[in-house]
Structure formats: structure tokens, C-alpha cells
XYZ file of C-alpha atoms in Angstrom:
468
model
C 137.387 79.941 112.877
C 136.250 83.479 113.421
C 132.805 84.779 112.566
C 132.865 87.539 110.180
C 130.815 90.346 111.089
C 128.386 91.322 107.942
C 128.615 94.819 106.995
C 126.113 96.399 104.429
C 127.674 96.928 100.890
C 128.459 100.238 99.776
C 125.970 102.111 97.884
C 128.141 102.010 94.841
C 128.178 98.301 95.074
C 124.597 98.235 95.416
C 124.107 100.464 92.233
C 126.810 98.443 90.279
C 124.336 95.450 91.104
C 121.494 97.180 90.120
C 123.277 97.860 86.778
C 123.852 94.301 86.176
C 120.271 93.371 86.915
C 119.072 96.020 84.858
C 121.219 94.562 82.112
C 119.997 91.320 82.554
C 116.428 92.685 82.451
C 116.941 94.321 79.295
C 117.584 90.684 77.756
C 114.307 89.288 79.044
C 111.619 91.854 79.120
C 109.982 93.410 76.376
C 110.260 97.092 76.039
C 107.237 99.192 76.107
C 105.903 102.669 75.699
C 102.887 105.341 76.950
C 101.074 106.925 74.305
C 101.046 110.148 76.420
C 101.420 113.780 75.542
C 104.942 115.112 75.120
C 106.503 116.117 78.398
C 103.177 115.110 80.301
C 103.239 113.834 83.797
C 99.567 112.775 83.371
C 99.854 109.127 82.542
C 97.272 106.518 82.264
C 97.866 102.702 82.608
C 95.854 102.140 79.603
C 98.114 104.130 77.525
C 100.748 101.306 77.810
C 101.815 99.262 75.028
C 104.543 96.850 74.315
C 107.113 97.404 71.261
C 109.119 95.020 69.488
C 112.989 95.928 69.368
C 115.217 94.034 67.145
C 118.612 94.574 68.946
C 119.488 93.748 72.446
C 121.705 95.861 74.900
C 125.148 94.977 74.422
C 127.755 94.331 77.303
C 130.080 96.898 75.445
C 128.658 99.277 73.250
C 130.447 101.496 70.613
C 129.627 104.904 68.972
C 128.555 106.473 71.933
C 125.701 104.003 72.708
C 125.034 102.379 76.105
C 125.966 99.162 77.459
C 126.674 97.458 80.754
C 130.222 98.506 80.554
C 129.557 102.146 79.415
C 126.935 102.646 82.166
C 129.379 105.021 84.415
C 130.438 107.083 81.512
C 127.165 107.289 79.672
C 125.840 108.565 83.147
C 128.502 110.882 83.714
C 128.044 112.990 80.245
C 124.321 112.677 80.376
C 121.936 115.657 80.515
C 122.973 119.402 80.681
C 123.738 122.010 82.924
C 119.929 122.311 84.151
C 119.753 118.753 85.481
C 121.124 115.267 85.818
C 123.784 114.297 85.466
C 126.072 117.222 84.361
C 124.342 120.141 86.266
C 123.610 118.221 89.491
C 127.082 116.908 89.622
C 128.695 120.455 89.213
C 126.005 121.697 91.783
C 127.293 119.048 94.388
C 130.843 119.678 93.840
C 130.723 123.510 93.936
C 128.353 123.473 97.008
C 130.476 121.182 98.915
C 133.476 122.939 98.010
C 132.001 126.173 99.421
C 130.753 124.562 102.603
C 134.229 123.077 102.869
C 135.690 126.612 103.308
C 133.041 127.794 105.700
C 133.334 124.880 107.859
C 137.334 125.162 107.991
C 136.945 128.784 109.254
C 135.435 127.443 112.344
C 132.876 130.249 112.304
C 129.964 128.075 112.653
C 131.283 126.021 115.298
C 132.498 128.784 117.118
C 129.179 130.650 116.941
C 127.428 127.516 118.253
C 129.803 127.150 121.134
C 129.483 130.507 122.172
C 125.799 130.382 122.406
C 126.146 126.966 124.370
C 128.111 128.914 126.964
C 125.892 131.825 127.010
C 122.702 129.693 127.362
C 123.667 126.850 129.774
C 123.370 129.020 132.846
C 119.770 130.185 131.537
C 118.309 126.567 132.143
C 114.919 127.128 130.784
C 116.328 128.417 127.459
C 119.191 126.074 126.941
C 117.625 122.976 125.625
C 115.023 124.646 123.573
C 117.719 126.858 121.914
C 120.001 124.064 121.388
C 117.258 121.819 119.908
C 116.162 124.337 117.322
C 119.730 125.404 116.452
C 120.825 121.902 115.636
C 117.482 121.376 113.722
C 118.088 124.425 111.793
C 121.450 123.252 110.948
C 120.082 119.881 109.692
C 117.351 121.867 107.398
C 119.786 124.243 106.091
C 123.197 122.518 105.422
C 122.642 118.873 106.027
C 124.165 118.894 109.523
C 124.526 115.181 110.885
C 128.231 113.766 111.111
C 128.973 117.108 112.945
C 126.734 116.256 115.656
C 129.504 113.687 116.919
C 131.876 116.522 117.739
C 129.119 118.548 119.782
C 128.243 115.247 121.668
C 131.932 115.278 122.803
C 131.476 118.830 124.208
C 127.913 118.640 125.351
C 128.139 115.366 127.342
C 129.845 117.106 130.443
C 127.982 120.065 130.284
C 124.642 118.133 130.095
C 125.763 115.878 133.168
C 126.870 118.997 135.199
C 123.122 120.186 134.467
C 121.898 117.032 135.697
C 120.861 115.581 132.281
C 121.777 112.130 131.070
C 123.548 110.698 127.572
C 120.341 110.423 126.042
C 119.367 114.191 126.238
C 122.911 114.935 124.666
C 121.993 112.839 121.785
C 118.428 114.080 121.480
C 119.333 117.840 121.485
C 122.280 117.132 118.938
C 121.835 114.201 116.577
C 118.097 113.683 116.766
C 117.542 117.532 116.141
C 119.549 117.633 112.989
C 117.974 114.579 111.609
C 114.313 116.076 111.973
C 115.631 119.177 110.320
C 117.084 117.022 107.629
C 113.978 115.177 106.994
C 112.042 118.316 106.810
C 114.334 120.339 105.084
C 113.307 122.899 102.427
C 116.699 123.782 100.945
C 119.393 121.054 101.986
C 121.697 121.081 99.200
C 122.949 117.318 99.913
C 119.445 115.725 99.844
C 116.563 117.813 98.575
C 118.386 119.424 95.811
C 119.809 116.109 94.660
C 116.392 114.236 94.721
C 114.442 117.190 93.143
C 116.868 117.490 90.317
C 116.784 113.598 89.740
C 112.752 113.933 89.782
C 113.179 116.969 87.324
C 111.312 119.474 89.173
C 112.653 122.939 90.453
C 115.322 122.702 93.076
C 114.069 123.921 96.362
C 110.362 124.045 94.927
C 107.562 123.431 97.408
C 109.329 125.275 100.350
C 106.241 126.596 102.308
C 104.725 123.266 103.068
C 108.058 121.988 104.102
C 108.792 124.907 106.357
C 105.569 124.062 107.902
C 106.628 120.444 108.411
C 109.871 121.774 109.872
C 108.147 123.742 112.360
C 105.518 121.190 113.396
C 108.340 118.343 113.592
C 110.613 120.440 115.516
C 108.243 121.536 118.171
C 107.214 117.867 118.383
C 110.909 116.709 118.738
C 111.412 119.378 121.527
C 108.494 118.467 123.414
C 109.668 114.882 123.788
C 112.948 115.937 124.642
C 111.920 118.579 127.329
C 109.494 115.930 128.609
C 112.159 113.202 128.977
C 114.866 115.700 130.245
C 112.775 117.022 132.950
C 111.641 113.303 134.088
C 115.012 112.165 134.651
C 117.014 115.381 135.824
C 118.821 115.269 138.894
C 119.859 118.380 140.471
C 123.734 118.895 140.709
C 124.322 121.294 143.890
C 128.254 121.114 143.174
C 127.969 122.480 139.720
C 131.318 123.503 138.514
C 132.064 126.771 136.874
C 134.988 125.357 134.989
C 134.012 125.978 131.448
C 135.913 127.571 128.732
C 134.483 130.992 127.288
C 134.310 130.897 123.388
C 134.380 134.426 122.305
C 133.621 135.208 118.619
C 136.219 137.447 116.847
C 135.377 139.760 114.239
C 136.204 137.456 111.651
C 133.809 134.630 113.062
C 130.951 137.285 112.961
C 131.499 138.484 109.536
C 131.632 135.046 108.392
C 128.454 134.300 110.144
C 126.817 137.397 108.796
C 127.775 136.505 105.263
C 126.533 132.925 105.826
C 123.293 134.260 106.929
C 122.878 136.697 104.455
C 123.954 134.416 101.631
C 121.286 131.785 102.700
C 118.628 134.674 102.645
C 119.536 135.440 99.120
C 119.336 131.838 98.304
C 116.128 131.525 99.388
C 114.955 134.926 97.870
C 116.282 133.764 94.451
C 114.253 130.510 94.447
C 111.216 132.172 95.659
C 111.361 135.450 93.749
C 113.574 134.735 90.564
C 112.936 130.890 90.132
C 116.488 130.462 90.554
C 117.623 126.861 89.097
C 121.133 124.737 89.522
C 123.303 127.268 87.687
C 122.381 130.086 89.728
C 122.329 128.453 92.845
C 125.674 126.635 92.489
C 127.031 130.213 91.890
C 125.196 131.830 94.848
C 126.947 129.056 97.130
C 130.213 129.503 95.649
C 130.000 133.405 96.222
C 129.378 132.480 99.905
C 132.448 130.078 100.020
C 134.537 132.914 98.077
C 133.618 135.916 100.525
C 134.117 133.920 103.620
C 137.382 132.740 102.232
C 138.457 136.460 101.576
C 136.991 137.449 105.089
C 139.293 134.653 106.755
C 142.304 135.660 104.769
C 142.141 139.407 105.692
C 141.719 138.680 109.409
C 144.670 135.706 109.196
C 142.216 133.142 110.162
C 143.187 130.971 107.159
C 145.417 131.822 104.277
C 144.346 131.445 100.646
C 145.855 128.352 100.058
C 144.325 126.792 103.181
C 140.722 127.872 101.701
C 141.538 126.359 98.481
C 142.385 123.199 100.195
C 139.420 123.391 102.176
C 137.322 123.985 98.910
C 139.035 120.809 97.220
C 138.413 118.828 100.413
C 134.677 119.857 100.746
C 134.281 118.749 97.169
C 136.293 115.693 97.424
C 133.906 114.558 100.434
C 130.864 114.984 98.100
C 132.474 113.193 94.993
C 131.082 109.807 96.068
C 127.567 111.401 96.033
C 128.143 112.851 92.511
C 129.378 109.587 91.254
C 126.313 107.866 92.608
C 123.953 110.358 90.692
C 126.089 109.386 87.615
C 125.648 105.985 88.068
C 121.982 106.036 88.701
C 121.508 107.808 85.883
C 123.409 105.031 83.782
C 121.088 102.574 84.937
C 118.150 104.480 83.822
C 119.977 104.940 80.308
C 120.594 101.192 80.374
C 117.173 100.475 81.024
C 116.305 102.469 77.851
C 115.809 105.965 79.445
C 113.141 107.676 81.338
C 110.799 109.240 78.343
C 107.429 107.699 78.675
C 106.754 108.138 74.970
C 109.972 105.932 73.839
C 110.332 102.299 74.042
C 112.326 101.218 77.007
C 112.495 98.251 79.623
C 111.922 100.999 82.313
C 108.588 101.878 80.996
C 107.456 97.878 81.142
C 108.883 97.764 84.735
C 106.715 100.872 85.714
C 103.609 99.607 84.052
C 103.913 96.284 86.057
C 104.879 98.076 89.364
C 101.894 100.595 89.076
C 99.562 97.761 87.994
C 100.448 95.592 90.850
C 99.240 98.369 93.509
C 96.603 100.099 91.308
C 93.956 98.744 93.242
C 94.608 100.730 96.247
C 93.729 104.170 96.496
C 96.215 106.753 95.237
C 96.915 108.304 98.619
C 97.725 104.794 100.060
C 100.116 104.197 97.229
C 101.749 107.685 98.336
C 102.153 106.446 101.852
C 103.472 103.092 100.417
C 106.256 105.241 98.834
C 107.218 106.442 102.652
C 107.042 103.236 104.042
C 109.289 101.650 101.091
C 111.947 104.844 101.884
C 111.934 104.071 105.543
C 112.616 100.370 104.967
C 115.105 101.014 102.250
C 117.132 103.522 104.469
C 118.300 100.718 106.621
C 120.081 99.406 103.510
C 121.523 102.829 102.304
C 121.574 105.279 105.002
C 123.340 108.141 102.921
C 120.628 110.559 101.800
C 122.256 111.374 98.541
C 122.880 107.617 97.637
C 119.275 106.698 98.585
C 118.094 109.454 96.173
C 120.283 108.210 93.674
C 119.192 104.925 93.742
C 115.411 105.284 94.448
C 114.212 108.614 92.759
C 114.833 107.575 89.167
C 112.177 105.011 89.558
C 110.076 106.343 92.171
C 109.496 109.487 90.134
C 107.875 108.376 87.108
C 106.191 105.587 89.038
C 104.351 108.377 90.978
C 103.132 109.821 87.795
C 101.243 106.571 86.765
C 99.788 106.478 90.219
C 98.712 110.121 90.114
C 101.054 110.882 92.998
C 103.009 114.196 92.252
C 106.505 114.176 91.992
C 106.696 116.719 95.049
C 105.088 114.166 97.023
C 107.423 111.631 95.947
C 110.320 113.553 96.880
C 108.637 114.250 100.554
C 108.201 110.576 101.020
C 111.854 110.204 100.304
C 112.932 113.048 102.901
C 110.819 111.829 105.670
C 111.815 108.111 104.996
C 115.556 108.848 104.708
C 115.812 111.447 107.676
C 113.382 110.013 110.323
C 114.589 106.639 110.445
C 118.324 107.773 110.722
C 117.682 108.166 114.521
C 116.943 104.439 115.032
C 118.612 102.212 112.291
C 122.179 100.596 113.422
C 123.499 101.314 109.915
C 123.663 105.161 110.378
C 127.260 105.743 111.057
C 126.614 109.135 112.594
C 124.169 107.828 114.969
C 126.538 104.956 116.026
C 129.195 107.480 116.470
C 127.298 109.775 118.655
C 126.362 106.870 120.832
C 129.872 105.412 121.108
C 130.761 109.129 122.174
C 128.267 109.273 124.998
C 128.895 105.349 125.937
C 125.322 104.112 125.054
C 124.692 100.808 123.400
C 122.558 100.602 120.389
C 120.050 98.147 122.059
C 119.761 100.758 125.081
C 118.945 103.369 122.741
C 116.632 101.510 120.302
C 114.665 100.425 123.422
C 114.278 104.158 124.383
C 113.799 105.809 120.939
C 111.609 103.117 119.037
C 108.346 104.721 120.334
C 109.367 108.140 119.327
C 110.537 107.015 116.001
C 107.175 105.381 115.368
C 105.254 108.738 116.491
C 107.526 110.655 114.062
C 106.685 108.212 111.165
C 102.786 108.392 112.229
C 103.450 112.411 112.034
C 105.050 111.873 108.832
C 102.224 109.765 107.266
C 99.835 112.557 108.360
C 101.732 114.902 106.404
C 101.914 112.847 103.241
C 98.143 112.196 103.614
C 97.603 116.057 103.796
C 100.125 116.767 100.758
C 98.111 114.389 98.545
C 94.792 115.885 99.514
C 95.788 119.509 98.984
C 97.449 118.242 95.745
C 101.055 119.436 96.764
C 103.081 120.503 93.662
């Protein structure tokens, strides 16, 4: 009899299981509410009171009410264009489609490859430039899985320069995850988490930019130090490499992308753009890129349309997870602190159990929780959908701002991706460079612990400066 290898269930299976547990909880837990001011995030545990409810949550609800069988549909149609679920889903699909067009043109990949070819002979600049570039990719557009392809390209170049497989993974995948964890504008992680937490999308960017610089420099120092310690001088270096030259279309698309990202940052900071405007901005970037690609015969209009559909299709599971998570919240009675709900009772008892510790320790505990939880759900959007509906109001009760709650999610989700064996992207990169996970874990665990320590310091700093 063959031993079946255990695999972690999909995030949707986990959320459906949570929905079932939530339904059972409504049958046995008395709803409660907080006598707080309307729309206030300042809540005290002493304001809690239980409320007698005559009707139980049904399995199948009629008349547009919520029941266990209605959890997905009600989650899909809840909210408006400014938040979860309708607005967040539309934002995810449109942004995913826009990036699908841009990546299909190959301009970003060609730009990176051209940079690699130009800098590999300037050895002192090669590794730092690569690391910063991949970190920036993780921060701006959630680069992660793409690192697998670059491991294929960079491994022979790294060996030619005297470096090993670990340096290849450090400068590609690890760099992307450091950028991912400290991102100020990743539309596939922080945008979803902040939307669910009901705070302005891409808000608090200044603090995160500082974190990105610090974490990136720390990661770069570790990478350069290790690379120099193991490097062997290859006297028979080969000049056989393929020159990648950017054509006019590549250059124009890259200029469009950089200009568009600048426009997005300006809109958030100067004009307080939110989900509707941000989605339209990314859509414009995608359409202009498609137009340029069509004019210069890089890809046809139909190919751009297919790329948009494919990009949106890839993010459809993330959008569905947001809807399912919202449905679970509705099943528990909704997130209104002033209305009777099972969720309020759960929040009250959760907060009461850790109320004895200082608030800044509670904030750190959220980082620890998210770091451990990432082992089970390594998808950033999936983890946000599952954890943020509970962690956001819990932060209110513990005097931890929702911005810090999102920051704890970011750190916990991104930084542990360089270690956990449940990360498909990490395992893919290790497979490409022929590294066993056990060998990688023995090498990277100290660095992962150092990153967690640095993240803890930033969480404490964020609490003491009242990061909002």
C-alpha cells in the first residue's frame, strides 16, 4: 500500500470549512454588540453586551438573507464599488488583466534581461543591481512566480561568474519576497488587505517605503557577504551570451509602465484616489501598452485581449476568495460593532484573552500569527481574505491601528515565503537550480529569523509612532 503524500488544502477549501464552523458557531454562541460611537474604531471591552436573538441562522435562506448555502452569493454581491466585495473584485480583475497585457508584450522581461547582459561584466554592480531590481518588482507588481523563469536564465551566468545556486535564488526569489513584504503599492496583496480592513488603498506608503529600503539593504548585505565568501574565480569565462536589445516598442511600453506607476503614486498621495480611480489607472496603462504593441506589430489587438482575459482569469480565484471571506463575515452577523453578531462575541472573547498583555505585544502577536499562518496558506491574497476580516476589528479592540494590522499581515505573509516548503514559487526556484529544500532551509533559517526580528522592530516602531 502506497503512502499518500499529504498536501495542504486549497485556500477555498479552508474558507468553506471556516464557513461551516462559522455556521455552527452561530447555533451555539450568543450574539453580542458594542455600545460604541457610530463608525468609530475606538472601542472598549467594557462596551460589550450580549443580545438575545430569537431566530437562528438557517442552512438555506430566502428573501436575500444569509444562510450557509448562500454564503458565496451573498459575499459576491455585498458592498459597493468603494470596498469589499464588489469594488475589490472589480479592482482585482481589471488590474490582473492590465498586467496580463503588459507581461504578454515581454517588455518587462526583455528590460530585465537587457540589464543583466549589460551589468554582468561590471561585477561589482551586477549583484546589487539585480537584487534591488527584483525587490522593486516584488514591491510594485507582486513579482514572485516570475522568479522561476529568471532562475533558469541566471543560473549559468552566476556559475560563470563563480557563484553558486544559492546566490541565484537570493538575488531573484528572495529579493522579490522582501519587496513583496514591504510593498507600498502591490495591487495583489496590500490593496486587498487594506480594502478588507476598510482603510484607504495604498495609504501609509511613506513608512512602508522606509521599510522597503531598510529590508532591501539588509537582504543585499547578506547576499553580497555570502556571495563573496563562496565565490570561485573562473578563469575560463565564456563570452557566449545572447545580447538582448530593446526595440522601440519595448522602450515605449517600459516608459508607459513607469509613467503609469508614477501617476498611480501621485493619485494616491495628492488626490486621495481610491479603488475606482486606481482600477481605471491600471486599465489605462494596460490599454496604452496594448496600443503600442499593436502599432509596432509586437502583438495583435486580439492577442492583447486574450492576454487581458488570461491575466484576469489568473486572479479570479483571489477575487472569489475575497467574496467567500466576506460571506463568512456576513454569516457571523456582519462586521458592524454596533449590531448584534456572533463575530462581535468572538472578537470580545479573543481580545479579553490577550488583554492582559501590553498593546504593543498584541501587535507583535499578530505578526507571529500571520507568519505561522502563512505555512498553511502561502497565497498573499488568500491569507488576506481569510485573516483580515477577523484581525482588523480585533485590532480595534486591542488599540492596534488597522494600518499596523495590515503591516503585520504583509511581513508575516511575505518574509516567511523564503523558508516555508508550502510555497510553490520557492520550491519551483529550488527545483530549477537543483537545491533540496532541506539544504536550503539549513542555509536560510538564520536569515529568515533575522528578517523576523527586523520586522518585529518595525511593528514596535509603528505602534509607538501611532502609525495610521
